[in-house]
Every structure is written in C-alpha cells, then in structure tokens.
PDB file of C-alpha atoms in Angstrom:
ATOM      1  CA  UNK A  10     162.760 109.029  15.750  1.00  0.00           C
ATOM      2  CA  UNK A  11     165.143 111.657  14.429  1.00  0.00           C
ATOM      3  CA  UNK A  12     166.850 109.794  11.909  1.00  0.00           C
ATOM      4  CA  UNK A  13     169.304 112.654  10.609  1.00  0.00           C
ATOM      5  CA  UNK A  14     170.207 113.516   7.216  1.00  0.00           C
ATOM      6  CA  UNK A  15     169.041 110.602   4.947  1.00  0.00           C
ATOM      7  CA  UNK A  16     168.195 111.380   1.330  1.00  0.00           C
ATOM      8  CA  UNK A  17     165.233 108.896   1.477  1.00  0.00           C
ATOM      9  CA  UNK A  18     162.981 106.656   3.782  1.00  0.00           C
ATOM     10  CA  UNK A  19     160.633 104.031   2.549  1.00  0.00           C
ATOM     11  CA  UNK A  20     157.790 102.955   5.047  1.00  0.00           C
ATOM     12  CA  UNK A  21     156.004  99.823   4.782  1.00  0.00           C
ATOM     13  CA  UNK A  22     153.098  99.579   6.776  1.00  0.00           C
ATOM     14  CA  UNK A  23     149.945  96.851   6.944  1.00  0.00           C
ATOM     15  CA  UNK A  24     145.935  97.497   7.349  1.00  0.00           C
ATOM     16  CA  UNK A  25     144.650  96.784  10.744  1.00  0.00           C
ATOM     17  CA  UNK A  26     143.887  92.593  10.962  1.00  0.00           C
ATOM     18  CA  UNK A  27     146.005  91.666   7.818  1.00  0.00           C
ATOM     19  CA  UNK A  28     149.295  90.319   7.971  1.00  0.00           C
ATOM     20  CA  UNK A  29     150.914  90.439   3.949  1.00  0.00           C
ATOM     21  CA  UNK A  30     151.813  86.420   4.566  1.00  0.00           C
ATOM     22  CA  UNK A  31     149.956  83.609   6.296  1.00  0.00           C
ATOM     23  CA  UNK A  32     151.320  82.630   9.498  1.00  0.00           C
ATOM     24  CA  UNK A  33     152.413  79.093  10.089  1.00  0.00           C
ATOM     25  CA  UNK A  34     150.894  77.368  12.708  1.00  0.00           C
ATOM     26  CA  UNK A  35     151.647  74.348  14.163  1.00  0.00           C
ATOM     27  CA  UNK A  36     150.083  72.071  17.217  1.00  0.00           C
ATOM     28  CA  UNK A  37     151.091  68.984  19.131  1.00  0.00           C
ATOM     29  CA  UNK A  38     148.308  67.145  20.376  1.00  0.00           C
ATOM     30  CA  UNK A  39     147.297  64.829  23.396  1.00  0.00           C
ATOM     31  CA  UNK A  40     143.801  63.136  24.099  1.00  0.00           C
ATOM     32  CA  UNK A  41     142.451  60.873  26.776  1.00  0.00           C
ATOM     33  CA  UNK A  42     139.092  59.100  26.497  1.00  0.00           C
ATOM     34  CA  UNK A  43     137.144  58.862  29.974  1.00  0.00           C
ATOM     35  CA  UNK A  44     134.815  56.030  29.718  1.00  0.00           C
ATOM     36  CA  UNK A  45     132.508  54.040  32.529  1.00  0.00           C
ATOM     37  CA  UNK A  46     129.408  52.338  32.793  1.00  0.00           C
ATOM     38  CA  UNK A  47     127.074  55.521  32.681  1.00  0.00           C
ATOM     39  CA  UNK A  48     128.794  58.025  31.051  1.00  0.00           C
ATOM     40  CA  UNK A  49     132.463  58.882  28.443  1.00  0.00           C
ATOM     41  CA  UNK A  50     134.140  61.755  28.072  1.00  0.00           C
ATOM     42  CA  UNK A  51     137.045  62.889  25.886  1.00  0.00           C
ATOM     43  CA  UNK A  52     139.957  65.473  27.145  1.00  0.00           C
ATOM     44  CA  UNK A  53     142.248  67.155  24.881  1.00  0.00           C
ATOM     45  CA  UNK A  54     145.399  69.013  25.389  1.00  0.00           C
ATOM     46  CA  UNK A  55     146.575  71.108  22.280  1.00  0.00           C
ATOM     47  CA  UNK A  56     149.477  73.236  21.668  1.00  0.00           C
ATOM     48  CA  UNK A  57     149.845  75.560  19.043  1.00  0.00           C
ATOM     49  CA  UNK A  58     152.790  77.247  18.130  1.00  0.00           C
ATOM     50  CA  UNK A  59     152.835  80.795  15.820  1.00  0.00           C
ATOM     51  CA  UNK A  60     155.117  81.330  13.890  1.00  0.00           C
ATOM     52  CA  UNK A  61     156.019  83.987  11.557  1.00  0.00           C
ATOM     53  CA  UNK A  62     153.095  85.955  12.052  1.00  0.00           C
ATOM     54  CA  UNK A  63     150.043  85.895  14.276  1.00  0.00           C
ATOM     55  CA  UNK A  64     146.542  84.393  14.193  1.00  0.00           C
ATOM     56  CA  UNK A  65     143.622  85.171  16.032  1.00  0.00           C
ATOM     57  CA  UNK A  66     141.159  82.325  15.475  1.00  0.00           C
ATOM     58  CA  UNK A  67     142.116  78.484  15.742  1.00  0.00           C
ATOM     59  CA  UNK A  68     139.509  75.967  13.909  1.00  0.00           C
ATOM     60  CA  UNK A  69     139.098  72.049  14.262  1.00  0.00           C
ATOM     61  CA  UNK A  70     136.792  69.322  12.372  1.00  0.00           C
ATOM     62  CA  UNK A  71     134.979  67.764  14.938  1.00  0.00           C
ATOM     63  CA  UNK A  72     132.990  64.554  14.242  1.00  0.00           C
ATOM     64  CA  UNK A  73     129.170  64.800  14.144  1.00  0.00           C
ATOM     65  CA  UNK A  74     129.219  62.060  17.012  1.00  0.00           C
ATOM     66  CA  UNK A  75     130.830  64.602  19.103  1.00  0.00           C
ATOM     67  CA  UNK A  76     129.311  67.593  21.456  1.00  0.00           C
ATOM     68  CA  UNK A  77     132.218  70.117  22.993  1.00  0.00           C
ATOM     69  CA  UNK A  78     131.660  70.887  26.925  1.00  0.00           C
ATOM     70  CA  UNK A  79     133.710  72.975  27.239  1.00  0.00           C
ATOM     71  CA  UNK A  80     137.371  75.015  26.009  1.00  0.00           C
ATOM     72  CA  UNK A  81     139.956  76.861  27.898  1.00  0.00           C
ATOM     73  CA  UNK A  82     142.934  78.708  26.386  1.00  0.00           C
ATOM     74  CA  UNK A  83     146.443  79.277  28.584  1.00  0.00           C
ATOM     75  CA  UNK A  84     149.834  79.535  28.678  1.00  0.00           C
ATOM     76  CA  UNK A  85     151.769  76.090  27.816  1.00  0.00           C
ATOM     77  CA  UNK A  86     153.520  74.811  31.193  1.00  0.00           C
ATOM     78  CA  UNK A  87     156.275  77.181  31.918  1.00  0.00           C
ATOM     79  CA  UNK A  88     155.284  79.858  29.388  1.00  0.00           C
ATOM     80  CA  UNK A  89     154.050  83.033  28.700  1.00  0.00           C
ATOM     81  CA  UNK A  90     150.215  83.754  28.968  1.00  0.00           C
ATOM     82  CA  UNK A  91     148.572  84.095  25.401  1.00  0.00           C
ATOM     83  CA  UNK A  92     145.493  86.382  24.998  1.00  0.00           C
ATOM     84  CA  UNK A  93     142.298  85.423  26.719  1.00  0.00           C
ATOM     85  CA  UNK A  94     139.994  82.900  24.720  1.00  0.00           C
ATOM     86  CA  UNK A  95     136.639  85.451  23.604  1.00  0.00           C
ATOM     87  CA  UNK A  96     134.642  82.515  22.597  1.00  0.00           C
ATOM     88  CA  UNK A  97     134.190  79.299  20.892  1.00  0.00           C
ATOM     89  CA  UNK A  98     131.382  78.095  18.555  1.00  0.00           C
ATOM     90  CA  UNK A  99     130.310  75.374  16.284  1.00  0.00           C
ATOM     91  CA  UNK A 100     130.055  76.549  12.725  1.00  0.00           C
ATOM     92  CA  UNK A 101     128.739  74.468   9.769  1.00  0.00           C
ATOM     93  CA  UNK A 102     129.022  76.449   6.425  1.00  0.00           C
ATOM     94  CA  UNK A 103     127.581  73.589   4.668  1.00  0.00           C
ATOM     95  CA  UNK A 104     130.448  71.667   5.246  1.00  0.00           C
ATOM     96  CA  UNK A 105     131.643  69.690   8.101  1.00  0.00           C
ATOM     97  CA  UNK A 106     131.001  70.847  11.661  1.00  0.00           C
ATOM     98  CA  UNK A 107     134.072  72.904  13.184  1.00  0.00           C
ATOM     99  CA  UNK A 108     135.308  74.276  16.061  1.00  0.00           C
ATOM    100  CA  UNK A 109     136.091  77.670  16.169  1.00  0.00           C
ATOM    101  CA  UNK A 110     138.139  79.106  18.447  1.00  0.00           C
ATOM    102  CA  UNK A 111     138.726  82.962  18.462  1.00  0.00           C
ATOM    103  CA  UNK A 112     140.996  84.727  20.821  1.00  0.00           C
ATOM    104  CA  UNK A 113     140.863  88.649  21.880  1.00  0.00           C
ATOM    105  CA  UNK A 114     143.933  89.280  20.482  1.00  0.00           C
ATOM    106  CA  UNK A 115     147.005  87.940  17.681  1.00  0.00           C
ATOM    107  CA  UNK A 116     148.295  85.189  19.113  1.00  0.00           C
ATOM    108  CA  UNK A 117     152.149  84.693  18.788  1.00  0.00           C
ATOM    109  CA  UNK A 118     154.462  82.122  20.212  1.00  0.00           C
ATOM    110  CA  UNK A 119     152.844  79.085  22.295  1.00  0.00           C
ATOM    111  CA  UNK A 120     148.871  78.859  23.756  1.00  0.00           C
ATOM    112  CA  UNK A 121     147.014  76.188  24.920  1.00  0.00           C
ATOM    113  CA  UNK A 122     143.779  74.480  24.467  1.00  0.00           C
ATOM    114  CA  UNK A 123     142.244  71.894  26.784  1.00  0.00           C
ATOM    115  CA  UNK A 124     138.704  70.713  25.256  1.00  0.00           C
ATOM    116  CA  UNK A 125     136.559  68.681  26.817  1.00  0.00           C
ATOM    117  CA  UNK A 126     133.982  66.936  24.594  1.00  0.00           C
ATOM    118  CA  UNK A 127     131.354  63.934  25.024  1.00  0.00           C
ATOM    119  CA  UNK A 128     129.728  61.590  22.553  1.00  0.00           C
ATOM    120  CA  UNK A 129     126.108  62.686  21.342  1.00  0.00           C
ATOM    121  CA  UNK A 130     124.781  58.959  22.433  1.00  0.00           C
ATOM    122  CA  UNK A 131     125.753  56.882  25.280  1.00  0.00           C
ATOM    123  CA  UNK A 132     128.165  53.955  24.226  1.00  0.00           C
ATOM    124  CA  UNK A 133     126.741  50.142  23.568  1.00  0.00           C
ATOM    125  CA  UNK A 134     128.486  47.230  23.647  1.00  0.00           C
ATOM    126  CA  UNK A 135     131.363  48.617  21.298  1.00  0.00           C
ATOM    127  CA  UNK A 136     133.256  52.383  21.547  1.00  0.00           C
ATOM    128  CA  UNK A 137     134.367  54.119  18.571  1.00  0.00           C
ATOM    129  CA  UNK A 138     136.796  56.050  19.996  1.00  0.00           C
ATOM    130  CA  UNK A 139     136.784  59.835  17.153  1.00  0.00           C
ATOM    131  CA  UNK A 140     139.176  62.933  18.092  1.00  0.00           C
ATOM    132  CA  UNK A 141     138.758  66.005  16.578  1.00  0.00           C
ATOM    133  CA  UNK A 142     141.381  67.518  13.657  1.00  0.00           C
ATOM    134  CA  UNK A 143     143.181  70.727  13.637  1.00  0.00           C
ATOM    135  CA  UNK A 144     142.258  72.468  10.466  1.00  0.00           C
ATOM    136  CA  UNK A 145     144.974  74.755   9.006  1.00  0.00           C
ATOM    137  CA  UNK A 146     147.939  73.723  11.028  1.00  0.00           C
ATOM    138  CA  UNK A 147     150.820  71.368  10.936  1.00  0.00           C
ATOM    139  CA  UNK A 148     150.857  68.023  13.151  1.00  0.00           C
ATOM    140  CA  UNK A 149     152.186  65.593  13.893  1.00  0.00           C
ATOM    141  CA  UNK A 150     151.367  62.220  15.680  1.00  0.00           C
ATOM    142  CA  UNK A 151     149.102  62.739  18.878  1.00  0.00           C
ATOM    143  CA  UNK A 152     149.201  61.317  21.966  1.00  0.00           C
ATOM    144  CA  UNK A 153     146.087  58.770  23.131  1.00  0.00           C
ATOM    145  CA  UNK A 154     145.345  56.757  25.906  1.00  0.00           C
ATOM    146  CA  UNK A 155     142.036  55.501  27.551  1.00  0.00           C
ATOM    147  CA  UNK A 156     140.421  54.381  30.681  1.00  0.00           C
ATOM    148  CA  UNK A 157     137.990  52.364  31.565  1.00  0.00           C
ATOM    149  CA  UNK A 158     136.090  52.160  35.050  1.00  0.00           C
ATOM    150  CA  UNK A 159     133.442  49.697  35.788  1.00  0.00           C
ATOM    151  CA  UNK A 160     133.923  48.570  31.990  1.00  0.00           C
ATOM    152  CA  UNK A 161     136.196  45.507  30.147  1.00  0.00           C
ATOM    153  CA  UNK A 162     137.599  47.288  27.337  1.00  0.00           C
ATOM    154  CA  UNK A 163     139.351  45.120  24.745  1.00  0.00           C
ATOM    155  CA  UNK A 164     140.862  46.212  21.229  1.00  0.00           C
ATOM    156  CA  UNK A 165     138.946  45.142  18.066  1.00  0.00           C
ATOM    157  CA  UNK A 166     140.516  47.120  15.363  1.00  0.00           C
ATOM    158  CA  UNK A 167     142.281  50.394  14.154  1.00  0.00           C
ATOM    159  CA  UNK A 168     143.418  53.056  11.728  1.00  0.00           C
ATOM    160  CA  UNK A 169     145.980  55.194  11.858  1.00  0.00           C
ATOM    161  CA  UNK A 170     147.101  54.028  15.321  1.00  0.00           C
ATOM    162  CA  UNK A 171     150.449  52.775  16.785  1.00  0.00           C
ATOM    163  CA  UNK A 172     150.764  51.293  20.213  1.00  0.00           C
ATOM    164  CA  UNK A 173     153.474  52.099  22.515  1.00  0.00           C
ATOM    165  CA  UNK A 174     155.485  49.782  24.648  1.00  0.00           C
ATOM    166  CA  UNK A 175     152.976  49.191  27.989  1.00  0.00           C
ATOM    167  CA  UNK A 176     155.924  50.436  30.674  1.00  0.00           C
ATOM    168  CA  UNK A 177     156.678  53.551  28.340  1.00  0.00           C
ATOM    169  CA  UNK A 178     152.788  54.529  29.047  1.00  0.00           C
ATOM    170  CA  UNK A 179     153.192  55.785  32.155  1.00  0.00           C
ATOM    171  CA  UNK A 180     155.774  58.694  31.360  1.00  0.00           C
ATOM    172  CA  UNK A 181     154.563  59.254  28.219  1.00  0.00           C
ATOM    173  CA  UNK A 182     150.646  60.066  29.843  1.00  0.00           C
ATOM    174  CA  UNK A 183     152.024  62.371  31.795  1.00  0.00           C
ATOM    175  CA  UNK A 184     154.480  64.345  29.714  1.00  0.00           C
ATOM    176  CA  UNK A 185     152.334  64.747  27.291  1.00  0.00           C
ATOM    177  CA  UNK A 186     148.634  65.001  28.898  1.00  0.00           C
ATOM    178  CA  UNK A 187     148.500  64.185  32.612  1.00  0.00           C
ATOM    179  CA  UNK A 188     150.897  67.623  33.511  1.00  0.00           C
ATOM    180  CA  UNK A 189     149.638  69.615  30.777  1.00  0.00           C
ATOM    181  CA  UNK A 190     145.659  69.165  32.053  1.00  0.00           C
ATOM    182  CA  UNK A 191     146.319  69.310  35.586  1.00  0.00           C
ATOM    183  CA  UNK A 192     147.720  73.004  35.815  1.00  0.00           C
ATOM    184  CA  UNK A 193     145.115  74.049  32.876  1.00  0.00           C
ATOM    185  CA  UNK A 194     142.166  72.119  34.728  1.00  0.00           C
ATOM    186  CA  UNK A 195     143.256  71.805  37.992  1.00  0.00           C
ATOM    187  CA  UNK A 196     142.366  68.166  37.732  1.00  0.00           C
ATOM    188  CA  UNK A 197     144.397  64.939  38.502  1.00  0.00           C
ATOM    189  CA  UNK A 198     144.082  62.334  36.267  1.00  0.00           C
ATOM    190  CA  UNK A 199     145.795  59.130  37.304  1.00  0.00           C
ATOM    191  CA  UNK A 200     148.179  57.405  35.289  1.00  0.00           C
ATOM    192  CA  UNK A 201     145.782  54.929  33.341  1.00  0.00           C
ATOM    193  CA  UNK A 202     146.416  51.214  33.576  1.00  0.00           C
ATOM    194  CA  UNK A 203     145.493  50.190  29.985  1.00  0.00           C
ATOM    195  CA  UNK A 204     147.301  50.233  26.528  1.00  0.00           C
ATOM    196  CA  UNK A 205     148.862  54.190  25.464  1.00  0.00           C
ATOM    197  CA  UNK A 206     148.978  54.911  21.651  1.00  0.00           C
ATOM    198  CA  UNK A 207     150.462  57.323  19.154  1.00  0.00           C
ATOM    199  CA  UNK A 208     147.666  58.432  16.420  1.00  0.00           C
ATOM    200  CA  UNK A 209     147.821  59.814  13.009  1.00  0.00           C
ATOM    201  CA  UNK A 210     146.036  62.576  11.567  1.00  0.00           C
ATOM    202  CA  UNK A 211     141.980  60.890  11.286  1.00  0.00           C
ATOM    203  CA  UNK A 212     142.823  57.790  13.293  1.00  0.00           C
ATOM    204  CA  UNK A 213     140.435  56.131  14.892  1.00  0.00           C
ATOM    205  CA  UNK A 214     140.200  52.878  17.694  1.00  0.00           C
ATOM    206  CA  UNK A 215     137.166  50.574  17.929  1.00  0.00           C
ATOM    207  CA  UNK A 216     136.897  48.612  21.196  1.00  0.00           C
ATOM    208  CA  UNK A 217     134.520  46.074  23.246  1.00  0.00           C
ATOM    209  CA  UNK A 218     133.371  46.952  26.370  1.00  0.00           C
ATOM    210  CA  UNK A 219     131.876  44.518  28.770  1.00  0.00           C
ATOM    211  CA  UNK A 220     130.409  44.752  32.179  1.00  0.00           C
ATOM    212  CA  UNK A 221     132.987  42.865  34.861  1.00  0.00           C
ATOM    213  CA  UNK A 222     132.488  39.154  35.405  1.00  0.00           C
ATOM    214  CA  UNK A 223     131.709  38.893  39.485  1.00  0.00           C
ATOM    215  CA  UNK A 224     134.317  37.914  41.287  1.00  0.00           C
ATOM    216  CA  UNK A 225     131.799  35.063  43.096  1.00  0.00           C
ATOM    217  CA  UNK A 226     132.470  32.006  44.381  1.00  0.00           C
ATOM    218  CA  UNK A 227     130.322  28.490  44.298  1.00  0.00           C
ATOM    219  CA  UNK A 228     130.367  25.429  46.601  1.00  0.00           C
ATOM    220  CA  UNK A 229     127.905  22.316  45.716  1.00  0.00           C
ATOM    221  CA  UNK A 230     127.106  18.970  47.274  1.00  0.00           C
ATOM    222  CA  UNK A 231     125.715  16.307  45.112  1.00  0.00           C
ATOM    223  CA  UNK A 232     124.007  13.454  46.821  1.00  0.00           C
ATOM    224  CA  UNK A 233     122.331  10.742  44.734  1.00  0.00           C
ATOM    225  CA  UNK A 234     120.017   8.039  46.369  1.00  0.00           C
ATOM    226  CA  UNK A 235     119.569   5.041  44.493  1.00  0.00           C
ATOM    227  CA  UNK A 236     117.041   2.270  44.996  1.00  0.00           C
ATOM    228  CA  UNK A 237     115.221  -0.660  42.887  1.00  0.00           C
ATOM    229  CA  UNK A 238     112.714   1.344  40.957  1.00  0.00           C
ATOM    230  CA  UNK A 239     114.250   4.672  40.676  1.00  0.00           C
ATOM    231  CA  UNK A 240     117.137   7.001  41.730  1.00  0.00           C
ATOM    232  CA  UNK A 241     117.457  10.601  43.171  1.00  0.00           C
ATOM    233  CA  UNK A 242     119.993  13.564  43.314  1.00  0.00           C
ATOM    234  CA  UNK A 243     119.861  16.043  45.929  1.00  0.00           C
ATOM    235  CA  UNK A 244     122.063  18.938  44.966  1.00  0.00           C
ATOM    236  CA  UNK A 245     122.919  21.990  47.540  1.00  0.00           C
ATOM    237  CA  UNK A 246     125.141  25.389  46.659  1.00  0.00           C
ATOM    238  CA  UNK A 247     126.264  28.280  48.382  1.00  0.00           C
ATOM    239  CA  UNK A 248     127.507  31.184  46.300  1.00  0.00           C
ATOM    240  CA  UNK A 249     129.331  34.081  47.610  1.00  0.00           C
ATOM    241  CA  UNK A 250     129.496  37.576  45.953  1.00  0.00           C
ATOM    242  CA  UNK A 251     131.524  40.099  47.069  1.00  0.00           C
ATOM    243  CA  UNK A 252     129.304  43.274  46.028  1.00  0.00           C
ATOM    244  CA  UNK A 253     125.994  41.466  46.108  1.00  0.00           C
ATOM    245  CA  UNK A 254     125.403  42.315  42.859  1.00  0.00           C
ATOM    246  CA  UNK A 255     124.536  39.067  41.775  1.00  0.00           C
ATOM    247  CA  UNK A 256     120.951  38.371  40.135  1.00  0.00           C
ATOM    248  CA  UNK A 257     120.999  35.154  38.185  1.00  0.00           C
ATOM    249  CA  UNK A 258     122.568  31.932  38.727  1.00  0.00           C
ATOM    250  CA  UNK A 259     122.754  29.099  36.367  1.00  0.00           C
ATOM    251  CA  UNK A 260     123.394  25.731  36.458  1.00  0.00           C
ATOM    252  CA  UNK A 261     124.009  23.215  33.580  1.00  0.00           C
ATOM    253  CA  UNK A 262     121.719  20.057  34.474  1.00  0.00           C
ATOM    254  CA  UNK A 263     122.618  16.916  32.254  1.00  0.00           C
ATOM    255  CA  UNK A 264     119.664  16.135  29.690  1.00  0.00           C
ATOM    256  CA  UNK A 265     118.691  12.705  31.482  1.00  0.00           C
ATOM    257  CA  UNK A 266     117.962  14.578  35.161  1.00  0.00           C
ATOM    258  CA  UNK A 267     114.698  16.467  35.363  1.00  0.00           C
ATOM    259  CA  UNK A 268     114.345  18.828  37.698  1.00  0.00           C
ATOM    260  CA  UNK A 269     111.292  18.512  40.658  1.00  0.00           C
ATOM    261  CA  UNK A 270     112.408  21.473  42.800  1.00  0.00           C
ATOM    262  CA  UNK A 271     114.384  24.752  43.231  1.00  0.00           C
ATOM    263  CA  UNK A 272     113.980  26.270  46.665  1.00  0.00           C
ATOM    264  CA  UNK A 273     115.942  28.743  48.772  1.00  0.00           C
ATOM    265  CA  UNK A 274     115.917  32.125  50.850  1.00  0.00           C
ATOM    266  CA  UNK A 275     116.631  34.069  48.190  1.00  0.00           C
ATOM    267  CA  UNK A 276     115.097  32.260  45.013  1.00  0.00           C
ATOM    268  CA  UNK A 277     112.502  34.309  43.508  1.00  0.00           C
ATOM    269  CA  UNK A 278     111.561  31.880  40.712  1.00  0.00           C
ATOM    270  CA  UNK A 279     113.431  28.852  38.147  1.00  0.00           C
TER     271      UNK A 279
END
C-alpha cells in the first residue's frame, strides 16, 4: 500500500498458529437423554462463540461411563458456516478422559457441535443420567430434558439441577435443542412428555426406571358349597391383556383355603 511520505512505520506481525492473547470462548449448551428398554443414548447441542481471537481445537471432560458415537461441527441456525470438523479423539494424558475436537481451520464467531454419545453398560433398574463438560470455556446453565419409551422413569435425586415449570418444557426443548438438532442431524425429535431441567456445570440426575404395569383387566366368580362335614370354593377368572404380554398371574388365597387345583388353556404350571 503506498502509504506516502511518513517518517516511520512500525509493523507488528504474529508466528503462524499463535495468537499474542488467548481467545475467549464461550458455549451454551443443550442435552437430551434417549432412553428405552434395550438401549440409551445421549444428544448434545453445543454452541461456541470466539471471541477476540480464534481457536482451532475445542476439548470436553467426558465421564468414563460414557462412549462418543459420533460429532458433527456446523453453522449455528441462521449463521455462517465455520471450518469443517478434521477429527475428534479421546485423549487421556493421565488425567481424565477428553474430547478433543480439532477443526481445519481458526474458528471465529459461532460453530456448532452436535455429539452423540451412549453409556459403556446398558442401564439397570436406576439411570445416572452424566453430560460431558466444556473444558476451557465459559458457560452457563444447560439445557436437559429426557425421554423415556417402554420405561417408568421417576426422579430419585439431584445435583446441580433446577426444574422448569412442566408447560414452559415444550418451547424451551425446542429453542434450545429440538431446532438446533434437527437442521444439524436432520432428525425430528418430538417434544418429550416428561419433566425439562436447567443444569449447572457437573450436574447430575439419578432416576428409577421400571418396566410398564399391563394395562390388564380381571373378572372372578367365587362360588362356595357348603355342607355338614366340609365346605368348598370354586373360583373362575378371565383376564384380558391388551398386548398379550402377560406371563404370570397371581392370586392372594386366604391362609385357611388350600388349594386342590389350578387348571386352564393356558396354565403351564402353579
């Protein structure tokens, strides 16, 4: 650039891949566990924001019960496309397991993450529900909600975790995860019917899960035949199960009446 007549010019200039200040970084986060009878998932939405600088590489904690599937990098809805995601790997460093995320290029402005990750063993009769942490970056509450399919999930305890007002769920899910994921993932997630939270930075939920009680009905006659010497009870049912899942029936027989005989079509043994 022809500058004219200047007595001086200073030039400051930087080494390729250093910046002379950290940037700041900062990500808003959104997560929905996935669980059913066979299988759990967890999907995360995460948006970092650059600031004052650039960064190539992103890095989160992840909890040893925790495997990722998979991680995609993208624009945030209704911005401009960050550099491609080159790869992400699990790194240890004798420390806790991470995340690493590096990009092709400095990242400035908005990207986004979508993770999918799954628990290392199948869940029992309790779910502790872990979300990874953003290492190196400031944030602030996150987003949470669950759903359960096949499953009775009921809350047992909590840290770090405030609930949100059950008809505030709905537009909260999808402002913060449900829009976000589909046009990332292509995927869409209905709105889900139980409980939405806000967490804290390492908050954690604990719930119960149960199989479904059958939604089966019962009809009995009783019939008891007295004589002289000794008296009888003839007892009939007919159950009705809408799935035909059911396997065992039981019936509670007062301590005085023995039972001679259990007999049916479908009675395999008593």
């Amino acid at each position: 650039a022809d500058l004219g007549a200047v007595p001086a010019v200073r030039v400051r200039w930087r080494r390729d891949g250093q910046q002379s200040r950290p940037a700041t970084v900062s990500v808003k986060e959104a997560y929905f566990w996935d669980l059913n009878a066979s299988a759990a998932r967890l999907l995360g939405v995460l948006e970092y924001t650059v600031t004052k600088g650039w960064q190539t590489t992103f890095a989160l904690e992840l909890p040893r019960e925790l495997d990722v599937v998979s991680a995609e990098a993208g624009p945030v809805v209704g911005g401009v496309a960050p550099p491609r995601l080159r790869e992400w790997s699990i790194r240890t460093d004798n420390g806790p397991r991470r995340l690493q995320l590096e990009f092709q290029g400095p990242v400035s402005g908005t990207a986004q993450v979508t993770l999918e990750l799954a628990p290392r063993q199948p869940f029992g009769k309790s779910a502790a529900l872990l979300f990874p942490t953003p290492l190196e970056a400031f944030t602030d509450r996150a987003f949470l909600a669950y759903r359960a399919d096949g499953l009775v999930a009921s809350y047992v305890d909590s840290r770090g975790i405030t609930g949100i007002k059950r008809e505030q769920v709905p537009a909260a899910f999808t402002q913060e995860f449900g829009q976000a994921w589909k046009a990332a993932r292509q995927e869409d997630i209905p709105v889900p019917k139980t409980d939405g939270f806000w967490r804290d930075k390492g908050g954690t939920l604990l719930l119960d899960l149960k199989p479904p009680q059958p939604q089966s009905r019962a009809r009995q006659d009783l019939t008891w035949r007295v004589e002289t010497r000794q008296a009888s009870l003839h007892a009939s049912a007919s159950i009705t199960v809408p799935d035909a899942s059911l396997s065992l029936v039981e019936w509670d027989v007062p301590a005085a009446v023995q039972v001679n005989d259990v007999a049916g079509p479908l009675v395999r043994s008593w």
